[in-house]
Amino acid sequence: MALTRCVAVLLIVFLTLSPTSSSQSIIQMITKEETHLSSDGVSGRRRGIDLYCESWRFTVETNDAGSWSRIPEKCVDFVKEYITGERYSSESEAVADSSLAYAKSVGLSGNGKDAWVFDIDETLLSNVPYYAIHGFGSEIFDESSFDEWVDLAEAPALTASLRLYKGLQELGFTIILLTGRAEFQRNCTGINLQYAGYSNWERLILRGDSDHGKTASVYKSEKRKELEDEGYVIHGNSGDQWSDLTGFAVATRSFKLPNSMYFIA
């Protein structure tokens, strides 16, 4: 017992005389690491920009950002890396997985009226090749140059969406395509869809003369209402814009694909 007390006393004396011997080494390690992180000017600024841009992208995807016309200038590299990298494709695959899981739970009537609505741009077809030469959304949208791109009918499929599209067809859903593209682009849009691997859709709905001037949300809501009036049950709806999914005559379940390059009201 006396030996134990002696050891305890010696230990207290040691700590009193050398209070910083072991703790200083730990503090020095932390300080050194923190100093390295903060003194690295370029990478430190880049981390700050990435954090800002990731937070900005979050507000876009949650629709908290509201209406916006182009991405922040300092986020061009961030959006480029996101859109052309693994995260965009991974998130798109996750949306497709969730969509298919829901679709498999739906009891279909078998009368051909069980519908799934798809938007086209950045939902079935990817316009990344176009936006790659237009600043990934950092430039103000130019309708003329985009129409020229659409006329080429060369937009590739979003791989995840093509998988979902075919999976829904196998399950027995009727596919309706509802796009903001204009009626004069019907031919090149159909050609592009087939080129990208899509086929056997029930209907391709484009903006007619009476639809111009309407917001996407109003236009698409009206078209969905017309489908419902024809007896279609819209079980699912896939789009990259909130205006593809919201409004009235909405689907039972709506699935938002990621898109941080542009906003459509």
Short mmCIF file of C-alpha atoms in Angstrom, two decimals:
data_model
loop_
_atom_site.label_atom_id
_atom_site.label_comp_id
_atom_site.label_asym_id
_atom_site.label_seq_id
_atom_site.Cartn_x
_atom_site.Cartn_y
_atom_site.Cartn_z
CA MET A 1 0.00 0.00 0.00
CA ALA A 2 2.87 2.34 0.97
CA LEU A 3 4.63 1.46 -2.28
CA THR A 4 1.52 2.34 -4.25
CA ARG A 5 1.24 5.72 -2.50
CA CYS A 6 4.90 6.37 -3.20
CA VAL A 7 4.51 5.66 -6.88
CA ALA A 8 1.45 7.92 -7.02
CA VAL A 9 3.35 10.75 -5.37
CA LEU A 10 6.30 10.36 -7.72
CA LEU A 11 3.92 10.42 -10.70
CA ILE A 12 2.26 13.64 -9.48
CA VAL A 13 5.67 15.24 -8.95
CA PHE A 14 6.74 14.20 -12.44
CA LEU A 15 3.65 15.68 -14.04
CA THR A 16 4.04 18.87 -12.01
CA LEU A 17 7.65 19.34 -13.04
CA SER A 18 7.06 18.36 -16.69
CA PRO A 19 3.51 19.45 -17.49
CA THR A 20 4.05 19.81 -21.17
CA SER A 21 6.40 16.99 -22.05
CA SER A 22 3.84 14.63 -23.58
CA SER A 23 1.02 17.08 -24.20
CA GLN A 24 3.29 19.46 -26.09
CA SER A 25 4.17 16.78 -28.62
CA ILE A 26 0.49 16.21 -29.31
CA ILE A 27 -0.21 19.95 -29.54
CA GLN A 28 2.79 20.40 -31.79
CA MET A 29 1.51 17.68 -34.11
CA ILE A 30 -1.92 19.31 -34.35
CA THR A 31 -0.45 22.78 -34.76
CA LYS A 32 1.88 21.58 -37.46
CA GLU A 33 -0.99 19.96 -39.36
CA GLU A 34 -3.21 23.02 -38.97
CA THR A 35 -0.36 25.30 -40.03
CA HIS A 36 0.23 23.18 -43.11
CA LEU A 37 -3.43 23.35 -44.08
CA SER A 38 -3.75 27.08 -43.52
CA SER A 39 -0.39 28.08 -45.00
CA ASP A 40 -1.04 26.22 -48.25
CA GLY A 41 -2.52 29.25 -49.98
CA VAL A 42 -3.58 27.75 -53.29
CA SER A 43 -5.08 24.50 -52.02
CA GLY A 44 -6.60 26.34 -49.07
CA ARG A 45 -8.39 28.75 -51.38
CA ARG A 46 -9.46 25.86 -53.59
CA ARG A 47 -10.96 24.03 -50.62
CA GLY A 48 -12.84 27.18 -49.71
CA ILE A 49 -14.17 27.59 -53.24
CA ASP A 50 -15.15 23.91 -53.44
CA LEU A 51 -17.00 24.19 -50.15
CA TYR A 52 -18.84 27.30 -51.36
CA CYS A 53 -19.72 25.68 -54.69
CA GLU A 54 -20.84 22.44 -53.08
CA SER A 55 -23.12 24.42 -50.80
CA TRP A 56 -24.40 26.43 -53.76
CA ARG A 57 -25.10 23.21 -55.68
CA PHE A 58 -27.02 21.89 -52.68
CA THR A 59 -29.31 24.93 -52.73
CA VAL A 60 -29.86 24.42 -56.46
CA GLU A 61 -30.83 20.77 -56.11
CA THR A 62 -33.15 21.49 -53.18
CA ASN A 63 -34.68 24.44 -55.08
CA ASP A 64 -33.71 26.79 -52.25
CA ALA A 65 -31.69 28.90 -54.70
CA GLY A 66 -34.84 29.90 -56.54
CA SER A 67 -34.46 31.39 -60.01
CA TRP A 68 -30.91 31.84 -61.31
CA SER A 69 -29.47 32.53 -64.78
CA ARG A 70 -25.95 31.11 -64.64
CA ILE A 71 -23.56 29.41 -62.28
CA PRO A 72 -21.22 31.54 -60.14
CA GLU A 73 -18.05 32.36 -62.05
CA LYS A 74 -15.82 30.86 -59.39
CA CYS A 75 -17.72 27.56 -59.62
CA VAL A 76 -16.96 26.83 -63.29
CA ASP A 77 -14.16 24.36 -62.52
CA PHE A 78 -16.20 22.78 -59.73
CA VAL A 79 -19.25 22.22 -61.96
CA LYS A 80 -17.04 20.94 -64.78
CA GLU A 81 -15.40 18.39 -62.50
CA TYR A 82 -18.76 17.39 -61.05
CA ILE A 83 -20.59 16.99 -64.36
CA THR A 84 -17.76 15.15 -66.12
CA GLY A 85 -16.72 13.10 -63.10
CA GLU A 86 -17.98 10.12 -61.14
CA ARG A 87 -20.30 11.97 -58.75
CA TYR A 88 -22.80 13.13 -61.38
CA SER A 89 -23.00 9.68 -62.89
CA SER A 90 -23.21 8.04 -59.45
CA GLU A 91 -26.02 10.34 -58.30
CA SER A 92 -27.90 9.73 -61.56
CA GLU A 93 -27.57 5.99 -61.02
CA ALA A 94 -28.90 6.39 -57.47
CA VAL A 95 -31.98 8.22 -58.81
CA ALA A 96 -32.52 5.47 -61.37
CA ASP A 97 -32.25 2.80 -58.66
CA SER A 98 -34.83 4.58 -56.49
CA SER A 99 -37.12 5.03 -59.48
CA LEU A 100 -36.98 1.36 -60.42
CA ALA A 101 -37.51 0.26 -56.83
CA TYR A 102 -40.69 2.33 -56.69
CA ALA A 103 -41.81 1.18 -60.17
CA LYS A 104 -41.56 -2.46 -59.12
CA SER A 105 -43.95 -1.77 -56.25
CA VAL A 106 -46.69 -0.35 -58.49
CA GLY A 107 -49.61 -2.56 -59.35
CA LEU A 108 -50.23 -2.00 -63.05
CA SER A 109 -53.70 -2.28 -64.53
CA GLY A 110 -52.49 -3.73 -67.80
CA ASN A 111 -54.76 -1.45 -69.85
CA GLY A 112 -51.93 0.60 -71.35
CA LYS A 113 -52.77 3.65 -69.25
CA ASP A 114 -50.12 3.19 -66.57
CA ALA A 115 -47.81 6.03 -67.55
CA TRP A 116 -44.34 7.23 -66.71
CA VAL A 117 -43.45 10.73 -67.92
CA PHE A 118 -39.91 11.70 -68.89
CA ASP A 119 -38.37 15.06 -69.62
CA ILE A 120 -35.68 14.90 -72.31
CA ASP A 121 -32.79 17.35 -71.88
CA GLU A 122 -30.50 16.37 -68.99
CA THR A 123 -32.98 13.60 -68.21
CA LEU A 124 -32.84 11.20 -71.16
CA LEU A 125 -30.31 13.05 -73.30
CA SER A 126 -27.12 14.74 -72.11
CA ASN A 127 -26.21 18.15 -73.51
CA VAL A 128 -22.86 18.17 -71.72
CA PRO A 129 -20.97 18.24 -75.07
CA TYR A 130 -22.75 21.54 -75.81
CA TYR A 131 -22.27 23.04 -72.36
CA ALA A 132 -18.62 21.99 -72.31
CA ILE A 133 -17.91 24.68 -74.94
CA HIS A 134 -20.26 27.16 -73.26
CA GLY A 135 -18.74 27.34 -69.81
CA PHE A 136 -20.78 24.58 -68.17
CA GLY A 137 -23.59 27.03 -67.47
CA SER A 138 -21.46 30.10 -66.71
CA GLU A 139 -22.62 31.82 -69.91
CA ILE A 140 -26.05 33.31 -70.45
CA PHE A 141 -28.15 30.78 -72.38
CA ASP A 142 -28.12 31.37 -76.13
CA GLU A 143 -31.19 29.82 -77.73
CA SER A 144 -29.87 30.04 -81.30
CA SER A 145 -26.66 28.14 -80.64
CA PHE A 146 -28.52 25.56 -78.56
CA ASP A 147 -31.04 25.02 -81.38
CA GLU A 148 -28.12 24.41 -83.72
CA TRP A 149 -26.82 21.78 -81.32
CA VAL A 150 -30.27 20.15 -81.10
CA ASP A 151 -30.44 20.02 -84.91
CA LEU A 152 -27.29 17.88 -84.94
CA ALA A 153 -29.18 15.15 -83.05
CA GLU A 154 -25.96 13.94 -81.45
CA ALA A 155 -26.68 14.23 -77.73
CA PRO A 156 -25.72 10.98 -75.96
CA ALA A 157 -28.00 9.13 -73.57
CA LEU A 158 -27.66 9.48 -69.83
CA THR A 159 -26.65 5.90 -69.09
CA ALA A 160 -28.64 5.66 -65.87
CA SER A 161 -31.78 7.04 -67.52
CA LEU A 162 -31.51 4.65 -70.46
CA ARG A 163 -31.34 1.78 -67.97
CA LEU A 164 -34.40 3.12 -66.16
CA TYR A 165 -36.28 3.69 -69.41
CA LYS A 166 -35.78 0.12 -70.57
CA GLY A 167 -36.52 -1.26 -67.12
CA LEU A 168 -39.85 0.56 -67.03
CA GLN A 169 -40.77 -0.78 -70.44
CA GLU A 170 -40.02 -4.31 -69.29
CA LEU A 171 -42.31 -3.76 -66.29
CA GLY A 172 -45.14 -2.69 -68.59
CA PHE A 173 -45.24 1.10 -68.16
CA THR A 174 -46.38 3.33 -71.02
CA ILE A 175 -43.70 5.93 -71.71
CA ILE A 176 -44.68 9.54 -72.37
CA LEU A 177 -42.02 12.09 -73.31
CA LEU A 178 -42.81 15.66 -72.32
CA THR A 179 -40.21 18.22 -73.35
CA GLY A 180 -39.83 21.97 -73.47
CA ARG A 181 -38.44 21.71 -76.97
CA ALA A 182 -40.52 23.29 -79.73
CA GLU A 183 -42.67 21.44 -82.25
CA PHE A 184 -40.30 22.32 -85.11
CA GLN A 185 -37.66 20.19 -83.36
CA ARG A 186 -39.78 17.03 -83.40
CA ASN A 187 -37.89 15.30 -86.20
CA CYS A 188 -34.36 15.90 -84.91
CA THR A 189 -35.46 15.07 -81.36
CA GLY A 190 -36.90 11.72 -82.44
CA ILE A 191 -33.79 10.93 -84.44
CA ASN A 192 -31.56 11.82 -81.50
CA LEU A 193 -33.56 9.68 -79.08
CA GLN A 194 -33.30 6.67 -81.36
CA TYR A 195 -29.61 7.33 -81.95
CA ALA A 196 -29.11 7.33 -78.17
CA GLY A 197 -30.92 4.01 -77.73
CA TYR A 198 -34.50 5.01 -76.84
CA SER A 199 -37.46 3.53 -78.66
CA ASN A 200 -41.14 2.62 -78.47
CA TRP A 201 -42.37 5.64 -76.53
CA GLU A 202 -46.13 6.15 -76.65
CA ARG A 203 -46.09 9.89 -77.22
CA LEU A 204 -43.63 12.73 -77.72
CA ILE A 205 -45.12 16.04 -76.56
CA LEU A 206 -43.42 19.29 -77.59
CA ARG A 207 -44.37 22.95 -77.22
CA GLY A 208 -46.89 24.07 -79.81
CA ASP A 209 -47.64 27.65 -80.81
CA SER A 210 -50.18 28.03 -78.00
CA ASP A 211 -47.61 26.91 -75.42
CA HIS A 212 -45.02 29.60 -76.09
CA GLY A 213 -44.70 32.16 -73.33
CA LYS A 214 -45.83 29.76 -70.63
CA THR A 215 -43.46 28.75 -67.87
CA ALA A 216 -42.27 25.16 -68.01
CA SER A 217 -44.19 24.37 -64.84
CA VAL A 218 -47.51 25.64 -66.27
CA TYR A 219 -46.96 24.10 -69.71
CA LYS A 220 -46.02 20.69 -68.36
CA SER A 221 -48.80 20.72 -65.76
CA GLU A 222 -51.34 21.39 -68.49
CA LYS A 223 -50.03 18.56 -70.63
CA ARG A 224 -50.09 16.15 -67.68
CA LYS A 225 -53.68 17.19 -66.98
CA GLU A 226 -54.58 16.40 -70.60
CA LEU A 227 -53.04 12.96 -70.17
CA GLU A 228 -55.06 12.38 -67.01
CA ASP A 229 -58.22 13.48 -68.82
CA GLU A 230 -57.47 10.79 -71.41
CA GLY A 231 -57.42 8.19 -68.65
CA TYR A 232 -53.70 7.90 -68.05
CA VAL A 233 -52.48 7.34 -64.50
CA ILE A 234 -49.12 9.04 -64.12
CA HIS A 235 -47.34 6.81 -61.65
CA GLY A 236 -43.91 8.35 -62.13
CA ASN A 237 -42.26 11.45 -63.53
CA SER A 238 -38.54 11.98 -64.13
CA GLY A 239 -36.91 15.35 -64.77
CA ASP A 240 -33.83 17.41 -64.03
CA GLN A 241 -35.78 20.61 -63.23
CA TRP A 242 -38.28 21.18 -60.45
CA SER A 243 -40.51 22.72 -63.12
CA ASP A 244 -40.64 19.28 -64.78
CA LEU A 245 -42.20 17.83 -61.66
CA THR A 246 -44.20 20.46 -59.79
CA GLY A 247 -47.41 22.36 -60.48
CA PHE A 248 -50.68 20.48 -60.80
CA ALA A 249 -51.63 17.05 -62.17
CA VAL A 250 -48.38 15.79 -60.64
CA ALA A 251 -47.28 12.17 -60.69
CA THR A 252 -47.75 9.82 -57.77
CA ARG A 253 -43.96 9.89 -57.40
CA SER A 254 -41.58 12.37 -58.96
CA PHE A 255 -37.84 11.82 -59.32
CA LYS A 256 -35.40 14.73 -59.61
CA LEU A 257 -32.17 14.16 -61.50
CA PRO A 258 -29.17 16.37 -60.70
CA ASN A 259 -28.43 19.41 -62.87
CA SER A 260 -26.27 22.29 -61.70
CA MET A 261 -25.69 23.80 -65.17
CA TYR A 262 -28.96 25.67 -65.69
CA PHE A 263 -32.36 26.53 -64.26
CA ILE A 264 -35.75 26.54 -66.00
CA ALA A 265 -38.79 28.05 -64.29
#
